[in-house]
Short mmCIF file of C-alpha atoms in Angstrom, two decimals:
data_model
loop_
_atom_site.label_atom_id
_atom_site.label_comp_id
_atom_site.label_asym_id
_atom_site.label_seq_id
_atom_site.Cartn_x
_atom_site.Cartn_y
_atom_site.Cartn_z
CA MET N 1288 5.87 -32.67 -10.89
CA ARG N 1289 4.95 -28.85 -9.45
CA ILE N 1290 3.37 -27.04 -11.72
CA PHE N 1291 2.79 -22.56 -12.15
CA ASP N 1292 0.45 -21.73 -14.19
CA PRO N 1293 1.36 -18.36 -15.68
CA HIS N 1294 -2.17 -17.39 -16.97
CA ILE N 1295 -4.95 -18.23 -16.39
CA HIS N 1296 -8.38 -16.65 -15.21
CA MET N 1297 -9.56 -18.13 -11.98
CA THR N 1298 -12.75 -15.64 -11.53
CA SER N 1299 -13.98 -17.70 -13.65
CA ARG N 1300 -13.44 -20.92 -12.51
CA THR N 1301 -15.40 -22.93 -9.64
CA THR N 1302 -14.25 -24.69 -6.33
CA ASP N 1303 -14.52 -27.96 -8.20
CA ASP N 1304 -11.23 -26.52 -10.63
CA TYR N 1305 -9.43 -25.53 -7.96
CA ALA N 1306 -9.78 -29.15 -5.76
CA ARG N 1307 -8.42 -31.08 -9.30
CA MET N 1308 -5.80 -28.11 -10.24
CA ALA N 1309 -3.91 -28.76 -6.65
CA ALA N 1310 -4.54 -32.52 -7.29
CA ALA N 1311 -2.58 -32.74 -9.97
CA GLY N 1312 0.31 -30.46 -8.23
CA VAL N 1313 -0.51 -27.09 -9.60
CA ARG N 1314 0.75 -24.77 -6.32
CA ALA N 1315 0.94 -21.79 -8.15
CA VAL N 1316 -1.38 -19.17 -10.58
CA VAL N 1317 -1.06 -15.93 -12.03
CA GLU N 1318 -3.99 -14.81 -13.11
CA PRO N 1319 -3.94 -11.31 -15.69
CA ALA N 1320 -6.85 -9.01 -15.97
CA PHE N 1321 -8.28 -9.38 -19.30
CA TRP N 1322 -12.26 -9.29 -20.33
CA LEU N 1323 -14.97 -11.35 -18.84
CA GLY N 1324 -17.91 -11.72 -22.26
CA GLN N 1325 -20.32 -9.39 -20.87
CA PRO N 1326 -18.68 -6.19 -22.28
CA ARG N 1327 -18.33 -3.91 -18.94
CA THR N 1328 -19.22 -0.08 -19.71
CA GLY N 1329 -17.88 1.92 -16.77
CA PRO N 1330 -14.56 2.40 -14.19
CA ALA N 1331 -16.15 1.09 -12.08
CA SER N 1332 -16.96 -2.45 -13.09
CA PHE N 1333 -13.27 -2.44 -13.31
CA ALA N 1334 -12.41 -1.44 -9.80
CA ASP N 1335 -14.91 -4.13 -8.63
CA TYR N 1336 -13.08 -7.03 -11.03
CA PHE N 1337 -9.10 -5.59 -9.54
CA ASP N 1338 -10.65 -5.31 -6.09
CA SER N 1339 -11.26 -9.43 -6.83
CA LEU N 1340 -8.66 -10.35 -8.74
CA ILE N 1341 -6.26 -8.65 -5.69
CA GLY N 1342 -8.70 -10.04 -2.47
CA TRP N 1343 -11.23 -12.10 -3.44
CA GLU N 1344 -9.83 -14.98 -5.58
CA PRO N 1345 -6.48 -15.44 -3.91
CA TYR N 1346 -8.20 -16.03 -0.98
CA ARG N 1347 -10.26 -17.81 -2.49
CA ALA N 1348 -7.08 -19.77 -4.35
CA ALA N 1349 -5.12 -20.16 -0.37
CA GLN N 1350 -8.26 -22.46 0.18
CA PHE N 1351 -7.11 -24.92 -1.88
CA GLY N 1352 -2.83 -24.49 -1.32
CA ILE N 1353 -2.26 -22.83 -4.13
CA VAL N 1354 -0.51 -18.96 -4.76
CA HIS N 1355 -2.82 -16.56 -6.68
CA HIS N 1356 -0.97 -13.32 -7.81
CA ALA N 1357 -2.83 -10.88 -10.49
CA THR N 1358 -0.84 -8.71 -13.86
CA ILE N 1359 -3.65 -5.52 -13.70
CA ALA N 1360 -3.95 -3.69 -17.40
CA LEU N 1361 -6.93 -2.28 -19.54
CA ASN N 1362 -7.51 -5.00 -22.43
CA PRO N 1363 -7.65 -4.35 -25.69
CA LYS N 1364 -10.19 -4.89 -26.54
CA GLU N 1365 -12.04 -3.01 -23.82
CA ALA N 1366 -9.38 -0.10 -24.56
CA ASN N 1367 -11.71 0.86 -28.13
CA ASP N 1368 -14.62 1.99 -26.08
CA PRO N 1369 -14.54 5.25 -25.09
CA ARG N 1370 -17.05 4.61 -21.87
CA CYS N 1371 -14.00 2.54 -20.71
CA ARG N 1372 -10.88 4.64 -21.28
CA PRO N 1373 -10.53 6.12 -17.48
CA VAL N 1374 -9.63 2.95 -16.48
CA LEU N 1375 -6.02 4.07 -17.81
CA ASP N 1376 -5.93 6.71 -14.66
CA LEU N 1377 -7.44 3.59 -11.63
CA LEU N 1378 -4.16 1.60 -12.93
CA PRO N 1379 -1.50 3.34 -10.58
CA ARG N 1380 -3.83 2.22 -7.74
CA TYR N 1381 -3.18 -1.53 -8.13
CA LEU N 1382 0.25 -1.78 -10.65
CA ASP N 1383 1.58 -0.87 -7.03
CA LYS N 1384 -0.31 -3.60 -4.70
CA ASP N 1385 1.94 -6.71 -3.46
CA ARG N 1386 0.32 -9.37 -6.00
CA VAL N 1387 0.78 -7.42 -8.58
CA VAL N 1388 3.76 -9.12 -10.59
CA ALA N 1389 2.76 -7.44 -13.84
CA VAL N 1390 0.74 -5.29 -16.58
CA GLY N 1391 -0.97 -7.17 -18.63
CA GLU N 1392 -2.58 -8.34 -20.86
CA ILE N 1393 -2.04 -5.44 -23.14
CA GLY N 1394 -1.30 -5.16 -26.82
CA TYR N 1395 -3.99 -5.80 -29.85
CA ASP N 1396 -7.41 -7.17 -30.57
CA SER N 1397 -7.98 -5.63 -33.60
CA ILE N 1398 -5.30 -3.82 -34.19
CA THR N 1399 -7.04 -0.23 -34.01
CA PRO N 1400 -5.57 3.17 -33.00
CA GLU N 1401 -7.14 2.74 -29.41
CA GLU N 1402 -5.59 0.25 -29.18
CA ASP N 1403 -1.76 1.36 -29.95
CA ASP N 1404 -2.71 4.13 -27.35
CA ALA N 1405 -3.55 1.83 -25.31
CA PHE N 1406 -0.85 -0.48 -25.54
CA GLU N 1407 2.30 2.30 -25.58
CA ARG N 1408 0.62 4.66 -22.08
CA GLN N 1409 0.53 0.89 -20.55
CA LEU N 1410 4.44 -0.06 -21.40
CA ALA N 1411 5.00 3.11 -20.10
CA LEU N 1412 2.97 2.25 -16.87
CA ALA N 1413 5.05 -1.07 -16.56
CA VAL N 1414 8.68 1.03 -16.51
CA GLU N 1415 7.74 3.28 -14.11
CA TYR N 1416 6.51 0.10 -12.25
CA ASP N 1417 8.97 -1.50 -12.62
CA LEU N 1418 6.91 -3.73 -13.96
CA PRO N 1419 7.13 -7.53 -16.54
CA ALA N 1420 4.61 -6.27 -19.25
CA LEU N 1421 2.24 -9.63 -20.02
CA VAL N 1422 1.36 -8.55 -24.01
CA HIS N 1423 -2.04 -11.25 -25.93
CA THR N 1424 -1.46 -11.21 -29.47
CA PRO N 1425 -4.71 -11.31 -31.55
CA HIS N 1426 -6.88 -14.49 -32.26
CA ARG N 1427 -6.97 -12.78 -35.30
CA ASP N 1428 -4.69 -11.18 -38.18
CA LYS N 1429 -1.94 -13.11 -35.53
CA ALA N 1430 0.97 -12.99 -37.44
CA THR N 1431 0.97 -9.14 -38.73
CA GLY N 1432 -0.45 -8.44 -34.70
CA THR N 1433 2.39 -9.72 -33.09
CA ARG N 1434 5.38 -8.09 -35.54
CA ARG N 1435 2.84 -4.73 -35.05
CA THR N 1436 3.39 -6.35 -31.42
CA LEU N 1437 7.54 -6.17 -31.28
CA GLU N 1438 7.66 -2.72 -32.75
CA VAL N 1439 6.07 -1.77 -30.06
CA VAL N 1440 7.65 -3.37 -27.33
CA ALA N 1441 10.98 -2.20 -28.69
CA ALA N 1442 10.18 1.63 -29.46
CA SER N 1443 8.97 1.71 -25.28
CA GLY N 1444 12.79 1.58 -23.82
CA ILE N 1445 11.29 -1.98 -21.56
CA ALA N 1446 14.55 -4.47 -21.31
CA PRO N 1447 12.84 -6.97 -23.22
CA GLU N 1448 13.25 -9.92 -21.38
CA ARG N 1449 11.09 -8.08 -19.05
CA VAL N 1450 8.24 -9.17 -21.80
CA ALA N 1451 6.27 -12.00 -22.62
CA VAL N 1452 4.34 -12.40 -26.12
CA ASP N 1453 1.85 -14.97 -25.16
CA HIS N 1454 -1.00 -17.39 -26.91
CA LEU N 1455 1.56 -18.25 -29.73
CA ASN N 1456 2.08 -20.25 -32.12
CA GLU N 1457 4.44 -21.94 -35.21
CA VAL N 1458 3.91 -19.29 -37.15
CA THR N 1459 4.87 -16.73 -34.37
CA VAL N 1460 6.90 -18.10 -32.33
CA GLY N 1461 10.21 -17.90 -34.03
CA THR N 1462 10.44 -13.62 -34.65
CA VAL N 1463 9.32 -13.45 -30.82
CA ARG N 1464 12.36 -15.26 -29.64
CA ASP N 1465 14.65 -14.30 -31.71
CA SER N 1466 13.43 -10.02 -30.07
CA GLY N 1467 14.63 -11.90 -26.74
CA CYS N 1468 10.77 -12.08 -24.86
CA TRP N 1469 9.74 -14.48 -23.47
CA MET N 1470 7.27 -17.16 -25.75
CA GLY N 1471 3.62 -17.87 -24.49
CA PHE N 1472 1.71 -20.79 -25.16
CA SER N 1473 -1.98 -20.94 -23.77
CA ILE N 1474 -2.54 -24.76 -24.58
CA TYR N 1475 -6.50 -25.54 -25.28
CA PRO N 1476 -7.93 -28.51 -25.78
CA GLU N 1477 -9.25 -27.18 -29.51
CA THR N 1478 -7.92 -24.16 -30.33
CA LYS N 1479 -4.47 -21.99 -29.91
CA MET N 1480 -2.49 -24.42 -29.13
CA SER N 1481 -2.39 -28.55 -28.13
CA PRO N 1482 0.30 -29.78 -26.28
CA PRO N 1483 1.44 -32.59 -29.13
CA ARG N 1484 2.48 -29.33 -30.48
CA MET N 1485 3.64 -27.39 -27.82
CA VAL N 1486 6.09 -30.86 -27.17
CA GLU N 1487 7.53 -30.11 -30.97
CA ILE N 1488 7.79 -26.68 -30.74
CA LEU N 1489 10.21 -27.45 -26.70
CA LYS N 1490 11.76 -29.69 -29.22
CA GLN N 1491 12.93 -26.85 -31.95
CA TYR N 1492 13.43 -24.14 -29.79
CA GLY N 1493 14.56 -25.38 -26.15
CA PRO N 1494 13.11 -24.60 -23.30
CA ASP N 1495 15.03 -21.71 -22.52
CA ARG N 1496 12.24 -18.14 -22.25
CA MET N 1497 9.19 -20.83 -22.64
CA LEU N 1498 5.94 -19.60 -20.16
CA VAL N 1499 3.23 -22.34 -21.08
CA ASN N 1500 -0.03 -22.08 -19.50
CA SER N 1501 -3.82 -23.31 -20.11
CA ALA N 1502 -5.37 -19.72 -19.86
CA ALA N 1503 -8.54 -21.17 -18.96
CA ASP N 1504 -11.34 -18.98 -19.04
CA TRP N 1505 -14.85 -18.69 -19.28
CA GLY N 1506 -14.86 -20.90 -22.69
CA VAL N 1507 -14.18 -24.11 -23.27
CA SER N 1508 -10.86 -24.89 -22.00
CA ASP N 1509 -9.00 -26.67 -18.89
CA PRO N 1510 -6.94 -25.79 -16.51
CA LEU N 1511 -5.08 -29.46 -16.64
CA LEU N 1512 -3.56 -29.39 -20.01
CA THR N 1513 -0.32 -27.78 -18.39
CA LEU N 1514 -0.27 -31.39 -16.94
CA GLU N 1515 -0.63 -32.71 -20.08
CA THR N 1516 1.69 -30.62 -21.81
CA GLY N 1517 4.38 -32.21 -19.30
CA LYS N 1518 3.20 -35.69 -19.67
CA ALA N 1519 3.40 -34.93 -23.28
CA MET N 1520 7.59 -33.57 -23.06
CA LEU N 1521 7.84 -36.56 -20.65
CA ALA N 1522 6.96 -39.18 -22.94
CA ALA N 1523 8.17 -37.74 -25.77
CA GLY N 1524 11.85 -37.85 -23.72
CA PHE N 1525 12.44 -34.85 -21.95
CA THR N 1526 13.99 -35.09 -18.41
CA GLU N 1527 11.63 -33.97 -15.59
CA ASP N 1528 14.20 -31.75 -15.03
CA ASP N 1529 13.22 -29.92 -18.10
CA VAL N 1530 9.55 -30.10 -17.47
CA ASP N 1531 10.55 -28.47 -13.92
CA ARG N 1532 12.44 -25.52 -15.85
CA VAL N 1533 9.42 -25.55 -18.47
CA LEU N 1534 6.15 -26.00 -16.18
CA TRP N 1535 8.17 -23.86 -12.63
CA ARG N 1536 11.34 -22.57 -12.50
CA ASN N 1537 10.71 -20.19 -16.16
CA PRO N 1538 7.65 -18.52 -14.93
CA VAL N 1539 9.12 -17.64 -11.27
CA GLU N 1540 11.61 -16.20 -13.09
CA PHE N 1541 9.54 -13.98 -15.26
CA TYR N 1542 7.25 -12.77 -12.88
CA GLY N 1543 9.85 -13.05 -10.09
CA GLN N 1544 11.39 -10.04 -12.27
CA SER N 1545 8.76 -7.95 -10.03
CA GLY N 1546 10.45 -7.83 -6.98
CA ARG N 1547 6.62 -9.63 -5.41
CA LEU N 1548 6.82 -12.84 -6.14
CA ASP N 1549 5.24 -15.17 -2.71
CA LEU N 1550 5.46 -17.97 -2.95
CA THR N 1551 4.97 -18.83 0.90
CA GLY N 1552 2.07 -21.31 1.30
CA ALA N 1553 2.71 -22.39 -2.66
CA ALA N 1554 4.87 -25.89 -1.28
CA ALA N 1555 2.96 -26.25 2.10
CA GLY N 1556 0.20 -28.09 -0.83
CA ALA N 1557 -3.94 -28.13 0.93
CA ASP N 1558 -4.03 -27.60 4.39
CA GLU N 1559 -7.25 -28.66 6.49
CA PRO N 1560 -8.95 -24.28 6.42
CA THR N 1561 -8.27 -22.65 9.88
CA PHE N 1562 -9.91 -19.25 10.26
CA ALA N 1563 -7.97 -17.36 7.81
CA GLY N 1564 -8.97 -19.38 5.29
CA SER N 1565 -12.41 -20.85 5.57
CA SER N 1566 -16.06 -20.78 4.50
CA ILE N 1567 -15.58 -21.74 1.00
CA LYS N 1568 -14.86 -24.73 2.52
CA ARG N 1569 -16.88 -25.55 4.88
CA GLY N 1570 -19.69 -23.91 3.03
CA GLY N 1571 -20.53 -21.83 5.46
CA SER N 1572 -22.56 -18.46 5.03
CA MET U 116 -6.71 -1.79 22.64
CA THR U 117 -3.32 -0.58 21.44
CA SER U 118 -1.89 2.85 20.28
CA PRO U 119 0.36 3.67 18.08
CA GLU U 120 2.57 5.02 20.48
CA ARG U 121 2.81 1.35 21.41
CA LEU U 122 2.85 1.09 17.95
CA ARG U 123 5.90 2.90 17.55
CA ALA U 124 7.87 1.23 20.16
CA ALA U 125 7.66 -2.53 18.67
CA LEU U 126 8.42 -0.82 15.82
CA ARG U 127 12.25 -0.09 16.64
CA GLU U 128 12.05 -3.61 16.86
CA THR U 129 12.05 -4.17 13.51
CA PRO U 130 14.45 -3.14 10.96
CA ARG U 131 13.38 -0.36 8.13
CA GLU U 132 13.23 2.71 10.53
CA GLU U 133 14.73 5.00 8.47
CA TRP U 134 11.94 4.50 5.78
CA VAL U 135 8.79 4.24 8.54
CA ASP U 136 10.16 7.27 9.78
CA ALA U 137 10.08 9.59 6.25
CA ALA U 138 7.01 7.30 5.77
CA LEU U 139 5.45 8.93 7.91
CA THR U 140 6.80 12.16 8.14
CA ALA U 141 6.00 12.99 4.45
CA ALA U 142 1.89 10.97 5.83
CA SER U 143 1.86 14.52 7.83
CA GLU U 144 2.81 17.21 5.98
CA ARG U 145 2.32 15.42 2.23
CA PRO U 146 -1.02 13.46 3.19
CA GLU U 147 -0.69 13.03 -1.14
CA THR U 148 1.79 10.68 -0.13
CA ILE U 149 0.30 8.15 1.88
CA GLY U 150 -1.26 6.40 -1.55
CA ARG U 151 1.76 4.51 -2.04
CA SER U 152 3.63 4.38 0.81
CA PHE U 153 0.13 2.32 2.38
CA THR U 154 0.79 0.23 -0.23
CA GLN U 155 4.12 0.00 -0.30
CA ALA U 156 4.60 -0.95 3.75
CA GLY U 157 5.29 -4.63 3.91
CA ARG U 158 7.16 -4.76 0.78
CA ARG U 159 8.56 -1.63 2.86
CA ALA U 160 8.49 -2.59 5.86
CA GLY U 161 8.52 -6.55 6.19
CA ARG U 162 5.06 -8.80 6.95
CA THR U 163 7.32 -10.71 10.56
CA SER U 164 5.04 -10.42 14.09
CA LEU U 165 5.91 -7.53 16.72
CA PRO U 166 6.66 -8.81 19.50
CA GLY U 167 6.68 -6.27 21.03
CA GLU U 168 2.59 -6.75 20.33
CA PRO U 169 1.01 -8.82 19.64
CA GLY U 170 -1.67 -9.89 17.19
CA TRP U 171 -0.05 -7.06 15.09
CA THR U 172 2.60 -7.45 12.01
CA ALA U 173 5.15 -5.05 10.72
CA ASP U 174 2.80 -4.00 7.80
CA GLU U 175 -0.29 -3.62 10.17
CA ALA U 176 1.13 -1.48 12.77
CA VAL U 177 2.73 0.84 10.08
CA ARG U 178 -0.38 1.34 7.94
CA ALA U 179 -2.17 2.14 11.40
CA LEU U 180 0.98 4.92 12.42
CA LEU U 181 0.51 6.09 8.99
CA LEU U 182 -3.73 7.14 8.68
CA ALA U 183 -2.81 8.16 12.47
CA ALA U 184 -0.07 10.98 11.21
CA LEU U 185 -3.00 12.20 8.93
CA PRO U 186 -4.08 15.56 9.43
CA ALA U 187 -7.31 15.57 10.85
CA ASP U 188 -8.93 17.40 8.16
CA ARG U 189 -7.77 14.72 5.30
CA ALA U 190 -8.49 11.55 7.55
CA GLU U 191 -11.89 11.01 6.80
CA THR U 192 -10.99 10.91 3.00
CA GLU U 193 -7.32 9.20 2.59
CA ILE U 194 -9.12 6.22 5.00
CA GLY U 195 -11.60 6.04 3.16
CA ASP U 196 -10.35 6.06 0.37
CA LEU U 197 -7.26 3.70 0.91
CA TYR U 198 -9.76 1.64 2.16
CA ARG U 199 -11.87 1.38 -1.03
CA TYR U 200 -8.51 0.64 -2.89
CA GLY U 201 -7.02 -1.39 -0.56
CA ASP U 202 -6.34 -5.30 -0.97
CA ALA U 203 -7.01 -7.29 1.30
CA ASP U 204 -3.83 -6.85 3.95
CA GLU U 205 -4.69 -3.69 3.42
CA LYS U 206 -7.86 -3.19 3.72
CA ARG U 207 -7.18 -5.21 7.26
CA ALA U 208 -4.84 -3.18 8.73
CA VAL U 209 -7.81 0.37 8.50
CA LEU U 210 -9.76 -2.10 9.93
CA LYS U 211 -8.13 -2.66 13.27
CA ALA U 212 -6.39 0.81 12.94
CA LEU U 213 -9.90 2.14 13.39
CA PRO U 214 -10.49 2.44 16.83
CA MET U 215 -6.97 5.08 17.15
CA LEU U 216 -7.76 7.09 14.66
CA ALA U 217 -9.80 10.37 15.46
CA VAL U 218 -12.84 9.80 12.30
CA GLY U 219 -16.02 8.92 15.01
CA SER U 220 -18.11 6.59 14.22
CA ALA U 221 -17.58 8.28 10.23
CA GLY U 222 -15.40 4.34 9.57
CA LEU U 223 -18.55 2.97 10.34
CA PRO U 224 -19.31 2.19 6.44
CA LEU U 225 -15.91 0.53 5.85
CA LEU U 226 -16.99 -1.32 8.96
CA GLN U 227 -20.05 -3.08 7.44
CA ASP U 228 -18.37 -3.82 3.80
CA ALA U 229 -16.33 -5.88 5.36
CA ILE U 230 -19.19 -7.99 7.86
CA ARG U 231 -20.66 -8.38 4.02
CA THR U 232 -17.35 -9.95 2.64
CA ASN U 233 -16.52 -14.10 3.19
CA ASP U 234 -12.85 -12.77 4.01
CA ALA U 235 -12.72 -14.37 7.69
CA ARG U 236 -10.21 -11.96 7.73
CA LEU U 237 -11.69 -9.00 6.99
CA LEU U 238 -14.84 -10.28 9.55
CA ALA U 239 -12.54 -11.07 12.11
CA ALA U 240 -10.87 -7.00 11.62
CA ALA U 241 -14.08 -5.50 11.87
CA LEU U 242 -14.60 -7.20 15.57
CA GLY U 243 -12.94 -5.57 17.21
CA PRO U 244 -13.80 -2.80 19.41
CA TYR U 245 -13.96 0.07 16.99
CA ALA U 246 -17.27 -2.60 16.76
CA ARG U 247 -18.43 -0.53 19.55
CA HIS U 248 -20.18 1.71 17.14
CA LEU U 249 -22.93 -0.94 15.07
CA ASP U 250 -25.88 -1.19 16.59
CA GLN U 251 -26.71 -4.35 18.22
CA ALA U 252 -28.93 -6.38 15.30
CA ALA U 253 -25.62 -6.16 13.69
CA TRP U 254 -23.24 -6.72 15.62
CA ARG U 255 -24.97 -10.47 16.93
CA GLN U 256 -25.66 -11.01 12.92
CA ALA U 257 -21.46 -9.48 12.81
CA VAL U 258 -21.07 -12.81 15.66
CA LEU U 259 -23.03 -15.22 14.32
CA LYS U 260 -21.08 -15.17 11.31
CA CYS U 261 -17.79 -15.42 13.28
CA VAL U 262 -20.06 -19.54 14.26
CA PHE U 263 -21.27 -19.69 10.55
CA THR U 264 -16.84 -18.82 8.65
CA GLY U 265 -14.66 -20.15 11.22
CA VAL U 266 -13.53 -17.10 12.70
CA PRO U 267 -12.63 -17.88 16.56
CA LEU U 268 -15.14 -15.92 18.68
CA ALA U 269 -11.35 -14.98 20.68
CA GLU U 270 -10.72 -12.39 17.52
CA VAL U 271 -14.56 -10.16 18.88
CA PHE U 272 -13.70 -7.86 21.33
CA GLY U 273 -15.20 -7.43 24.07
CA LEU U 274 -17.43 -10.79 23.51
CA ASP U 275 -19.24 -11.56 27.21
CA GLU U 276 -19.63 -8.14 28.15
CA ARG U 277 -21.73 -7.37 24.95
CA ALA U 278 -23.38 -10.42 23.89
CA ASP U 279 -27.03 -10.93 25.73
CA ARG U 280 -30.32 -12.95 25.60
CA GLU U 281 -31.36 -12.07 21.58
CA LEU U 282 -27.78 -13.79 20.79
CA ALA U 283 -28.34 -16.78 22.67
CA VAL U 284 -31.44 -17.15 21.29
CA MET U 285 -29.74 -17.14 18.13
CA LEU U 286 -26.55 -19.93 19.09
CA ALA U 287 -29.51 -21.49 20.54
CA ALA U 288 -31.45 -21.40 17.13
CA PHE U 289 -28.15 -22.89 14.91
CA ALA U 290 -26.97 -25.63 17.53
CA ASP U 291 -30.17 -27.22 16.78
CA GLU U 292 -30.10 -26.80 12.76
CA ARG U 293 -26.23 -28.83 13.48
CA ALA U 294 -27.80 -31.34 15.56
CA ALA U 295 -30.06 -32.06 13.25
CA ALA U 296 -27.45 -31.87 10.33
CA GLY U 297 -25.76 -33.78 12.39
CA ARG U 298 -22.91 -30.92 12.44
CA PRO U 299 -21.28 -30.71 16.29
CA MET U 300 -21.24 -27.07 16.50
CA PRO U 301 -18.02 -25.51 17.25
CA ALA U 302 -16.41 -25.31 20.70
CA ASP U 303 -16.23 -21.66 21.03
CA ALA U 304 -19.96 -21.12 20.22
CA ALA U 305 -20.96 -23.29 22.24
CA ALA U 306 -19.23 -22.80 25.17
CA LEU U 307 -20.56 -18.87 24.58
CA LEU U 308 -24.19 -20.16 24.50
CA GLY U 309 -23.11 -21.87 27.91
CA ARG U 310 -21.98 -19.41 29.79
CA LEU U 311 -25.31 -17.41 28.40
CA THR U 312 -27.66 -19.64 28.96
CA CYS U 313 -25.92 -19.93 32.94
CA GLU U 314 -26.51 -16.45 33.75
CA GLU U 315 -29.89 -16.97 32.99
CA SER U 316 -30.92 -19.95 35.30
#
């Protein structure tokens, strides 16, 4: 089984996770810019974070044979802090980078006017930089937030097939499917979505425009729940081709719309470290 | 050591020459355009190795030429910004270009930044000809970091000319630690230590 995790925050994970993921068949990941648990207080902190997403983290991933791309944005929660608003002016520099394959995560957290503004401005940046958009849906008041999300997306002029609306569940999947956007599901140990529930959703709606991710971060989460979902699909009678479509070809198709997805090295597996990828495994310095 | 003329000649063997010419002219006449052309160099001009200039790829050569095309009064600021906001490939291209840019020692903080990272590609790129601006203590530490992180010492420009007795002492201590841990000393480091101690005896 080859796996592309289209949403995982590797910055918060250890090399043990990379090793387990590589062994489980994860060959590619996309790491969306998001919040870090501890709120940030200014744009310089974000610049260092973005640098890490396009510098250190892909380097770390490559040492385990995993190809790493990023999405860049000011996330909705921190969009509410006036000290972080200048991050919006930093974005153009980063949205042009080779390994940036979407604008994200954008969308709503508490559904405030500040979030409205940041969401609209960043959808416009997605159009300007010819990038897809990864849209987070709020964990509270999700159904309302999702409906409002789809209205803002429609008004922005971005093509719906270039937008993934994430963290969906049984209640919100239908409206997103009808909108023409991609549907993202975050499989979590306890909250959001579970492998058995995901299988039921796939049975009902089919594999078109479906993205399954672990969204693993600094909270209780598990980077191998993509694999568990693939296994649950097979056990429920889906074919290996269905699994490959959902766990590999769909994310390749979605992020491939950026024209910047470069999966060179994804099939090679974890090679012995060379000079271009060495110091972590060696335990050096 | 290469030069802008040699890089330009090596690039003539690759496609997309029109884009490269236009971007270079723009960088010289309207330096504010370099931000986007520098970032997009890989997507626009490709990333293949240049047969005419071993050790250089097309995107690195284009980025070096863009920096060399900047007007003198804008060069230092733009180069600092492009490095600061660069991804790893962009940073590496700036480091490799430094020896052929008319910035004197102003690029030294970029070198020091690269040596602080744990990215072997940046460390290697920092130890080219421009490393002559590093003081001897910093240079020795950087060489030792190469040994630690697996950067081949062949990447270090002018290694034998600059390696000194103090570096031999540091390498010998490192060899002792490795021996105590039952781990091998990298062959190129052992060879360098051999050459340095051989000269003394």
